[in-house]
Amino acid sequence: MALFKKNNEITREDKTAKTDAADKENVINTADKVVKKVTIIGADCIIQGDIKLDGNIEVYGKIKGNITSGTFKVSVMDNGSIEGDVIAEHVSINGRLAGVCHARNIEILQKGVLNGVCRAEVFSINTGGVFVGQSEPYVKKANELNKEKKHHPDINSSGESNEMKIIKK
């Protein structure tokens, strides 16, 4: 409770009423925000089997199986390893990944090793990173193609434009 003096009058104000109203506003505001989910696989953890999740994942331990993370990020941290296929929006490798990696953006960091197939729109290897395998074109999924077709009706099923291209010789 606080006391205020105005024109020789003492006014009392109840702080709890104000804080309760502010707390209700914060709850409403946080409910509107998108909450990012991160799954962490600890350094002492070994998982055998496939993982499908709707959120980011950071792997400090070992996973023997496939990971499907949809439109989220898969991070193989220092000393972490994955033996299996990875499908995600973004893949960051600073540990070891052996298998097929399918993502819009794949980056191999300083201590990262990718042994297998890389399918990406953007593929980068930092100094010290190692890539052993083959790189293939990124193939868009059916739901991505449907979204693009709504905005650009001239896109065919392979993700290419149906517009005529003029090549000068």
mmCIF file of N, CA and C in Angstrom, residues 35-85:
data_model
loop_
_atom_site.group_PDB
_atom_site.id
_atom_site.type_symbol
_atom_site.label_atom_id
_atom_site.label_comp_id
_atom_site.label_asym_id
_atom_site.label_seq_id
_atom_site.Cartn_x
_atom_site.Cartn_y
_atom_site.Cartn_z
ATOM 1 N N VAL A 35 5.939 -19.964 -28.428
ATOM 2 C CA VAL A 35 6.899 -20.509 -27.488
ATOM 3 C C VAL A 35 7.813 -21.464 -28.242
ATOM 4 N N LYS A 36 9.116 -21.227 -28.131
ATOM 5 C CA LYS A 36 10.071 -22.107 -28.799
ATOM 6 C C LYS A 36 10.352 -23.303 -27.901
ATOM 7 N N LYS A 37 10.251 -24.479 -28.489
ATOM 8 C CA LYS A 37 10.520 -25.706 -27.760
ATOM 9 C C LYS A 37 11.908 -26.200 -28.151
ATOM 10 N N VAL A 38 12.708 -26.562 -27.166
ATOM 11 C CA VAL A 38 14.032 -27.116 -27.429
ATOM 12 C C VAL A 38 14.160 -28.419 -26.648
ATOM 13 N N THR A 39 14.481 -29.492 -27.353
ATOM 14 C CA THR A 39 14.747 -30.778 -26.725
ATOM 15 C C THR A 39 16.256 -30.940 -26.655
ATOM 16 N N ILE A 40 16.761 -31.259 -25.474
ATOM 17 C CA ILE A 40 18.206 -31.410 -25.291
ATOM 18 C C ILE A 40 18.508 -32.867 -24.965
ATOM 19 N N ILE A 41 19.390 -33.464 -25.756
ATOM 20 C CA ILE A 41 19.876 -34.825 -25.506
ATOM 21 C C ILE A 41 21.224 -34.673 -24.814
ATOM 22 N N GLY A 42 21.279 -35.021 -23.537
ATOM 23 C CA GLY A 42 22.469 -34.819 -22.719
ATOM 24 C C GLY A 42 23.659 -35.647 -23.163
ATOM 25 N N ALA A 43 24.847 -35.237 -22.704
ATOM 26 C CA ALA A 43 26.105 -35.864 -23.113
ATOM 27 C C ALA A 43 26.173 -37.343 -22.730
ATOM 28 N N ASP A 44 25.543 -37.733 -21.638
ATOM 29 C CA ASP A 44 25.588 -39.130 -21.189
ATOM 30 C C ASP A 44 24.431 -39.960 -21.731
ATOM 31 N N CYS A 45 23.643 -39.387 -22.614
ATOM 32 C CA CYS A 45 22.438 -40.051 -23.116
ATOM 33 C C CYS A 45 22.695 -40.727 -24.465
ATOM 34 N N ILE A 46 22.250 -41.973 -24.594
ATOM 35 C CA ILE A 46 22.317 -42.699 -25.861
ATOM 36 C C ILE A 46 20.895 -43.134 -26.202
ATOM 37 N N ILE A 47 20.423 -42.720 -27.375
ATOM 38 C CA ILE A 47 19.066 -43.055 -27.803
ATOM 39 C C ILE A 47 19.143 -43.924 -29.046
ATOM 40 N N GLN A 48 18.430 -45.062 -29.017
ATOM 41 C CA GLN A 48 18.319 -45.920 -30.188
ATOM 42 C C GLN A 48 16.864 -45.918 -30.626
ATOM 43 N N GLY A 49 16.633 -45.418 -31.833
ATOM 44 C CA GLY A 49 15.271 -45.337 -32.344
ATOM 45 C C GLY A 49 15.040 -44.000 -33.018
ATOM 46 N N ASP A 50 13.940 -43.915 -33.728
ATOM 47 C CA ASP A 50 13.622 -42.701 -34.471
ATOM 48 C C ASP A 50 12.984 -41.657 -33.563
ATOM 49 N N ILE A 51 13.243 -40.393 -33.888
ATOM 50 C CA ILE A 51 12.693 -39.271 -33.130
ATOM 51 C C ILE A 51 11.944 -38.367 -34.094
ATOM 52 N N LYS A 52 10.706 -38.045 -33.740
ATOM 53 C CA LYS A 52 9.926 -37.091 -34.522
ATOM 54 C C LYS A 52 9.442 -36.027 -33.552
ATOM 55 N N LEU A 53 9.757 -34.762 -33.837
ATOM 56 C CA LEU A 53 9.388 -33.708 -32.917
ATOM 57 C C LEU A 53 9.019 -32.424 -33.641
ATOM 58 N N ASP A 54 8.285 -31.580 -32.942
ATOM 59 C CA ASP A 54 7.915 -30.261 -33.449
ATOM 60 C C ASP A 54 8.627 -29.218 -32.605
ATOM 61 N N GLY A 55 9.896 -29.063 -32.837
ATOM 62 C CA GLY A 55 10.703 -28.109 -32.092
ATOM 63 C C GLY A 55 12.165 -28.344 -32.400
ATOM 64 N N ASN A 56 13.001 -27.483 -31.854
ATOM 65 C CA ASN A 56 14.442 -27.603 -32.048
ATOM 66 C C ASN A 56 14.986 -28.726 -31.171
ATOM 67 N N ILE A 57 16.110 -29.293 -31.587
ATOM 68 C CA ILE A 57 16.771 -30.327 -30.790
ATOM 69 C C ILE A 57 18.270 -30.059 -30.794
ATOM 70 N N GLU A 58 18.881 -30.179 -29.615
ATOM 71 C CA GLU A 58 20.329 -30.049 -29.464
ATOM 72 C C GLU A 58 20.854 -31.392 -28.969
ATOM 73 N N VAL A 59 21.781 -31.963 -29.717
ATOM 74 C CA VAL A 59 22.291 -33.299 -29.402
ATOM 75 C C VAL A 59 23.713 -33.185 -28.862
ATOM 76 N N TYR A 60 23.862 -33.451 -27.562
ATOM 77 C CA TYR A 60 25.176 -33.502 -26.928
ATOM 78 C C TYR A 60 25.600 -34.954 -26.755
ATOM 79 N N GLY A 61 24.644 -35.867 -26.787
ATOM 80 C CA GLY A 61 24.891 -37.296 -26.619
ATOM 81 C C GLY A 61 24.920 -38.007 -27.956
ATOM 82 N N LYS A 62 24.382 -39.250 -27.982
ATOM 83 C CA LYS A 62 24.409 -40.056 -29.207
ATOM 84 C C LYS A 62 22.999 -40.516 -29.561
ATOM 85 N N ILE A 63 22.686 -40.425 -30.851
ATOM 86 C CA ILE A 63 21.407 -40.920 -31.351
ATOM 87 C C ILE A 63 21.685 -41.880 -32.492
ATOM 88 N N LYS A 64 21.121 -43.093 -32.391
ATOM 89 C CA LYS A 64 21.191 -44.069 -33.475
ATOM 90 C C LYS A 64 19.775 -44.249 -33.991
ATOM 91 N N GLY A 65 19.441 -43.477 -35.011
ATOM 92 C CA GLY A 65 18.093 -43.495 -35.564
ATOM 93 C C GLY A 65 17.847 -42.223 -36.353
ATOM 94 N N ASN A 66 16.693 -42.141 -36.961
ATOM 95 C CA ASN A 66 16.356 -40.989 -37.798
ATOM 96 C C ASN A 66 15.702 -39.890 -36.967
ATOM 97 N N ILE A 67 15.937 -38.639 -37.365
ATOM 98 C CA ILE A 67 15.333 -37.488 -36.697
ATOM 99 C C ILE A 67 14.535 -36.701 -37.724
ATOM 100 N N THR A 68 13.273 -36.450 -37.414
ATOM 101 C CA THR A 68 12.429 -35.604 -38.253
ATOM 102 C C THR A 68 11.974 -34.434 -37.396
ATOM 103 N N SER A 69 12.431 -33.239 -37.771
ATOM 104 C CA SER A 69 12.127 -32.046 -36.987
ATOM 105 C C SER A 69 11.340 -31.015 -37.782
ATOM 106 N N GLY A 70 10.859 -31.388 -38.946
ATOM 107 C CA GLY A 70 9.999 -30.503 -39.738
ATOM 108 C C GLY A 70 10.617 -29.161 -40.050
ATOM 109 N N THR A 71 9.973 -28.099 -39.587
ATOM 110 C CA THR A 71 10.431 -26.743 -39.904
ATOM 111 C C THR A 71 11.331 -26.171 -38.812
ATOM 112 N N PHE A 72 11.983 -27.023 -38.059
ATOM 113 C CA PHE A 72 12.803 -26.565 -36.950
ATOM 114 C C PHE A 72 14.278 -26.909 -37.166
ATOM 115 N N LYS A 73 15.101 -26.665 -36.139
ATOM 116 C CA LYS A 73 16.548 -26.809 -36.249
ATOM 117 C C LYS A 73 17.044 -28.024 -35.468
ATOM 118 N N VAL A 74 17.963 -28.761 -36.094
ATOM 119 C CA VAL A 74 18.662 -29.858 -35.437
ATOM 120 C C VAL A 74 20.116 -29.430 -35.290
ATOM 121 N N SER A 75 20.623 -29.431 -34.054
ATOM 122 C CA SER A 75 22.009 -29.041 -33.790
ATOM 123 C C SER A 75 22.756 -30.225 -33.197
ATOM 124 N N VAL A 76 23.824 -30.640 -33.867
ATOM 125 C CA VAL A 76 24.700 -31.679 -33.329
ATOM 126 C C VAL A 76 25.854 -30.927 -32.683
ATOM 127 N N MET A 77 25.870 -30.929 -31.372
ATOM 128 C CA MET A 77 26.832 -30.131 -30.629
ATOM 129 C C MET A 77 28.190 -30.842 -30.555
ATOM 130 N N ASP A 78 29.183 -30.128 -30.043
ATOM 131 C CA ASP A 78 30.528 -30.667 -29.870
ATOM 132 C C ASP A 78 30.435 -31.974 -29.073
ATOM 133 N N ASN A 79 31.037 -33.036 -29.558
ATOM 134 C CA ASN A 79 31.032 -34.389 -28.981
ATOM 135 C C ASN A 79 29.696 -35.119 -29.140
ATOM 136 N N GLY A 80 28.708 -34.513 -29.754
ATOM 137 C CA GLY A 80 27.445 -35.187 -30.034
ATOM 138 C C GLY A 80 27.541 -35.953 -31.343
ATOM 139 N N SER A 81 26.687 -36.973 -31.516
ATOM 140 C CA SER A 81 26.718 -37.720 -32.773
ATOM 141 C C SER A 81 25.334 -38.272 -33.116
ATOM 142 N N ILE A 82 25.088 -38.347 -34.416
ATOM 143 C CA ILE A 82 23.853 -38.929 -34.934
ATOM 144 C C ILE A 82 24.231 -39.925 -36.019
ATOM 145 N N GLU A 83 23.715 -41.153 -35.894
ATOM 146 C CA GLU A 83 23.848 -42.156 -36.948
ATOM 147 C C GLU A 83 22.449 -42.403 -37.483
ATOM 148 N N GLY A 84 22.133 -41.771 -38.595
ATOM 149 C CA GLY A 84 20.802 -41.900 -39.170
ATOM 150 C C GLY A 84 20.492 -40.695 -40.036
ATOM 151 N N ASP A 85 19.298 -40.688 -40.585
ATOM 152 C CA ASP A 85 18.890 -39.604 -41.475
ATOM 153 C C ASP A 85 18.262 -38.469 -40.675
#
